[in-house]
PDB file of C-alpha atoms in Angstrom:
ATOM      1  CA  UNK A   1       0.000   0.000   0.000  1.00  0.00           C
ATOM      2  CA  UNK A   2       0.997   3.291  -0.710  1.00  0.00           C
ATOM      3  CA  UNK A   3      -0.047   6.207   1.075  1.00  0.00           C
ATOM      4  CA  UNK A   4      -0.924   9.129  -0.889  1.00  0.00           C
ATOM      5  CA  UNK A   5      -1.106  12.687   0.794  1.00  0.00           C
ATOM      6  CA  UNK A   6      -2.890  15.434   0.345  1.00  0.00           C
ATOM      7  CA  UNK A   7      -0.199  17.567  -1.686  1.00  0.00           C
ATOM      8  CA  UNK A   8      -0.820  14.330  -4.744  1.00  0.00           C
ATOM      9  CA  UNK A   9      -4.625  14.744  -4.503  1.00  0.00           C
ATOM     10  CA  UNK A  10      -4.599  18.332  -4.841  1.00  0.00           C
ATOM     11  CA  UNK A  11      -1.599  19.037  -7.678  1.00  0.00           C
ATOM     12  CA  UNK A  12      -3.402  15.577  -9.595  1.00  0.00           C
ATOM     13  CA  UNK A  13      -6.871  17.695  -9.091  1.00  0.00           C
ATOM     14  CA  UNK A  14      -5.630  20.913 -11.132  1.00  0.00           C
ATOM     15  CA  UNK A  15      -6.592  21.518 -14.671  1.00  0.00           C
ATOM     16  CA  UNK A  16      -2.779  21.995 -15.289  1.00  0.00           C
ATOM     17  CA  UNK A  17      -1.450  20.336 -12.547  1.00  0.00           C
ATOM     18  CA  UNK A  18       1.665  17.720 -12.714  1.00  0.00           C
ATOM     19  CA  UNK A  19       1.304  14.942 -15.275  1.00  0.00           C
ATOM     20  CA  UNK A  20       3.616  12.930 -13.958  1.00  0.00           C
ATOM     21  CA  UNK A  21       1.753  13.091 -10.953  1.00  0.00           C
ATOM     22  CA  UNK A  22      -1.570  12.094 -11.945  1.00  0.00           C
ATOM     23  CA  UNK A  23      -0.064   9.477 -14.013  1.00  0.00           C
ATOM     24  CA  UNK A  24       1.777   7.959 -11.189  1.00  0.00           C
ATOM     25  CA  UNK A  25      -1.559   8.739  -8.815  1.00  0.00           C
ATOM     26  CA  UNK A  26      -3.791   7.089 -11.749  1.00  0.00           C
ATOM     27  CA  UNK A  27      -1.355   4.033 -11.465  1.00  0.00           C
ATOM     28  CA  UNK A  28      -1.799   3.402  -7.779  1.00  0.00           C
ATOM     29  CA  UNK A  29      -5.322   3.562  -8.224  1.00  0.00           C
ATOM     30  CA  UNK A  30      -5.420   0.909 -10.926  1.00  0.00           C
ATOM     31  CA  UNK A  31      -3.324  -1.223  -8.732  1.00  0.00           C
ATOM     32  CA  UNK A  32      -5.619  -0.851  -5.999  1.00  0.00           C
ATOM     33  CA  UNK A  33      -2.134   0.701  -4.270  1.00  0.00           C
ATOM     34  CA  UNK A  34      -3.725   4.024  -3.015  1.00  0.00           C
ATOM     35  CA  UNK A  35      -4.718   4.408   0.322  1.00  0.00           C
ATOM     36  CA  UNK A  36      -5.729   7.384   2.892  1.00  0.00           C
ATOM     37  CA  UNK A  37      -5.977   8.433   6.268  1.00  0.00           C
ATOM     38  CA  UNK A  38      -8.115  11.180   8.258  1.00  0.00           C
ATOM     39  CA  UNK A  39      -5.182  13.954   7.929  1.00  0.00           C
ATOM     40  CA  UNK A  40      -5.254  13.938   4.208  1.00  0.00           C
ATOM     41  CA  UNK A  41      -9.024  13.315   3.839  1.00  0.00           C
ATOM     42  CA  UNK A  42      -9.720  16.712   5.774  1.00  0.00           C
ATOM     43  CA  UNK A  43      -7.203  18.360   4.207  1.00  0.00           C
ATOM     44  CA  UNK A  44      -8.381  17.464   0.348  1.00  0.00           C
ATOM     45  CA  UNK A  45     -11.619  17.911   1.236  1.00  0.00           C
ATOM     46  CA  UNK A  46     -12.461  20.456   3.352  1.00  0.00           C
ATOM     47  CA  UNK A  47     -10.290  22.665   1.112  1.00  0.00           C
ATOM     48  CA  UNK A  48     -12.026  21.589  -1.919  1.00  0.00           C
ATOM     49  CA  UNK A  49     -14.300  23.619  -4.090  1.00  0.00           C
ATOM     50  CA  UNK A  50     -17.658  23.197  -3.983  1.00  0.00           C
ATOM     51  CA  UNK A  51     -17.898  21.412  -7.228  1.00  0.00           C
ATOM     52  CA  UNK A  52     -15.767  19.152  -6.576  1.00  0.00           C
ATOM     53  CA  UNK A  53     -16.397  17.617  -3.061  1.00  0.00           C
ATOM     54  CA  UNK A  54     -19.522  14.824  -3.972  1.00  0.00           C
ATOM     55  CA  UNK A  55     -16.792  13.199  -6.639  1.00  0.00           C
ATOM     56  CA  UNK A  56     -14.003  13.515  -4.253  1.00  0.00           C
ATOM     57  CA  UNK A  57     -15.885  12.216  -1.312  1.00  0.00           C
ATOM     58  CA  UNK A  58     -17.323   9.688  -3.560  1.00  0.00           C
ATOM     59  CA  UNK A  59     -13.905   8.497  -4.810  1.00  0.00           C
ATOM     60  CA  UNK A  60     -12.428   8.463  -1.069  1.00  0.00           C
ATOM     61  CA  UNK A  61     -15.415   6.791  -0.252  1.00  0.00           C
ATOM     62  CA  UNK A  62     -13.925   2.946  -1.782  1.00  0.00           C
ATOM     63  CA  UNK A  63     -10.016   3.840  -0.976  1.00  0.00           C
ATOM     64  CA  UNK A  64      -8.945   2.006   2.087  1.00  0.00           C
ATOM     65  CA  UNK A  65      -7.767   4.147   4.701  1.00  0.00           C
ATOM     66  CA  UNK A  66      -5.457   4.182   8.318  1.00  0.00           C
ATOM     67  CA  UNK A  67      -7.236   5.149  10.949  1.00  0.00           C
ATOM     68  CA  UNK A  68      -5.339   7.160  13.397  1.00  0.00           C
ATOM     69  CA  UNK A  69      -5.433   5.371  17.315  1.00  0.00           C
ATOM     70  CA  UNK A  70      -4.706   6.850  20.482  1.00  0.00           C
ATOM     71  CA  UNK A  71      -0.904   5.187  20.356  1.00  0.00           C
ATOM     72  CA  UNK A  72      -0.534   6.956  16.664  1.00  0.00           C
ATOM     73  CA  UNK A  73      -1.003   9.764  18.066  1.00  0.00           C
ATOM     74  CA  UNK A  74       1.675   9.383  20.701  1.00  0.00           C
ATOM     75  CA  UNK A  75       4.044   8.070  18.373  1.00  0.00           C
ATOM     76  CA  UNK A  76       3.659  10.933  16.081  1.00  0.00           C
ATOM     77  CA  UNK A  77       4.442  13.610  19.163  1.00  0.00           C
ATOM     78  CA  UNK A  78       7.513  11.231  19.604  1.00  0.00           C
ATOM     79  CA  UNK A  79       8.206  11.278  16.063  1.00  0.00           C
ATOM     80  CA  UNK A  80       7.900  15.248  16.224  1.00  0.00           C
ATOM     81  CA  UNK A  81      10.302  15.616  18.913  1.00  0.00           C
ATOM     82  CA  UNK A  82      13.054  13.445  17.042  1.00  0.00           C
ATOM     83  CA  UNK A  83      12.570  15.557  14.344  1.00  0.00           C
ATOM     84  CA  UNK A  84      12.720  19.275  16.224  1.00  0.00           C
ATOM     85  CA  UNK A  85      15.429  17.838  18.141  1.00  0.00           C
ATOM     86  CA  UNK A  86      17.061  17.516  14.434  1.00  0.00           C
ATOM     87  CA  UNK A  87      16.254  20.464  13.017  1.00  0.00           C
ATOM     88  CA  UNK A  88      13.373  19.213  10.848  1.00  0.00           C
ATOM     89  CA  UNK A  89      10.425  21.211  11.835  1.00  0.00           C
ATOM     90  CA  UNK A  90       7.518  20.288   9.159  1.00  0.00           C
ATOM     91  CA  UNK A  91       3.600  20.887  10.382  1.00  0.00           C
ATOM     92  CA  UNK A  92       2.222  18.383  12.504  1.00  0.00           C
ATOM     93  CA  UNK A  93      -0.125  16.587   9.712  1.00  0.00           C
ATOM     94  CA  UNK A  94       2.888  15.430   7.901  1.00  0.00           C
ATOM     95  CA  UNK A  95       4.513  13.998  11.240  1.00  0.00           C
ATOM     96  CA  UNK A  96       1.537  12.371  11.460  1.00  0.00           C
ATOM     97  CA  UNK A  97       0.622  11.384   7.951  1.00  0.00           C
ATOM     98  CA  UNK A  98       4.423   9.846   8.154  1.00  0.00           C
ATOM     99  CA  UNK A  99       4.060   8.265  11.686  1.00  0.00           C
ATOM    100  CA  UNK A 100       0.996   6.315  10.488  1.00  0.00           C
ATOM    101  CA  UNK A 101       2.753   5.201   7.167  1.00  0.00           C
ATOM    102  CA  UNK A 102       5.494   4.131   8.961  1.00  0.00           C
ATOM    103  CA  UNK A 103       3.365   1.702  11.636  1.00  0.00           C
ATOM    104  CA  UNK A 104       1.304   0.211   8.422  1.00  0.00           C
ATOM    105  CA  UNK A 105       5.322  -0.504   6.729  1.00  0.00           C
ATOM    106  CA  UNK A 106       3.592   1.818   3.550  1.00  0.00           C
ATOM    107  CA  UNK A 107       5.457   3.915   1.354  1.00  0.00           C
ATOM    108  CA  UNK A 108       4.252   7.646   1.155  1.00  0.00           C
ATOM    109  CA  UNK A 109       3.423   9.326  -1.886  1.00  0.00           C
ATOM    110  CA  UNK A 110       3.916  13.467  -1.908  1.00  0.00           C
ATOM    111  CA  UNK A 111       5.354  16.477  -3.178  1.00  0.00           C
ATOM    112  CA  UNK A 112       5.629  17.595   0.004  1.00  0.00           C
ATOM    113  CA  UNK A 113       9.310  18.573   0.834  1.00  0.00           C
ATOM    114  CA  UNK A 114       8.688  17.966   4.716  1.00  0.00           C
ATOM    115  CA  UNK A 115       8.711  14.470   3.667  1.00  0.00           C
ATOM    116  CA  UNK A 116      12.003  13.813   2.190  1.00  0.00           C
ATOM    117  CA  UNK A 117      13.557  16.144   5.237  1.00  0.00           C
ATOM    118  CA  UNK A 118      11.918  13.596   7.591  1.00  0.00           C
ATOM    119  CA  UNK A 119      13.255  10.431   5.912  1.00  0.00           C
ATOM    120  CA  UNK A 120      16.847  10.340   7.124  1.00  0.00           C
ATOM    121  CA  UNK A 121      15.575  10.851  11.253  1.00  0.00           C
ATOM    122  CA  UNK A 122      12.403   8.974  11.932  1.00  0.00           C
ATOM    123  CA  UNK A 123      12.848   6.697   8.512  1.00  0.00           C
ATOM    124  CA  UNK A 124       9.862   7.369   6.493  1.00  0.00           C
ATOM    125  CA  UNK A 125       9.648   5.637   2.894  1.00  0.00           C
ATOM    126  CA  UNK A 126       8.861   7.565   0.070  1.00  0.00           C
TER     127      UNK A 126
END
């Protein structure tokens, strides 16, 4: 499974976004490769136009997704700390987005550059 966050959905979403993007998004889907979590859902849809939240909602709707426990949660503000102790400061929905990929042993799919910055100190496969 591969985790795909919210910076995918949204550059794969613009009329001239990326192709490689939604090309390698498209893939995962067709492999039945793409999954969510809560953290990217309510970021990709609650900043979504109104147009396009029934299809989007619609298309989450059959994607599997990681739910976030109370021990994710605590493993993310561990995570965090490793991190700030390193000098990596990205926003908390990417520690977490990258805490829960790590406990499911998925690789994350983004454009985000707080990903790649977070690889090397809590090991986070992209």
């Amino acid at each position: 499974m591969v985790l795909v966050d919210s910076s995918i959905w949204i550059e794969a979403a613009r009329r001239t976004g990326d192709i490689e993007v939604k090309v390698g998004l498209e893939a995962l889907l067709e492999e039945y490769e793409a999954t969510l979590c809560p953290p990217v859902r309510l970021e990709v849809l609650g900043g979504a136009r109104r147009q396009e939240r029934q299809v989007l909602e619609r298309a989450f709707g059959v994607l599997p997704s990681i739910e976030v426990a109370a021990v994710s949660w605590r493993r993310a503000v561990g995570n965090a700390w490793r991190l700030r102790d390193a000098g990596v400061l990205p926003p908390w929905n990417d520690v977490l987005v990258a805490t829960l990929a790590i406990e499911q042993g998925c690789r994350v799919y983004a454009r985000d550059r707080h990903f790649a910055l977070m690889r090397p100190v809590i090991g986070v496969l992209l």
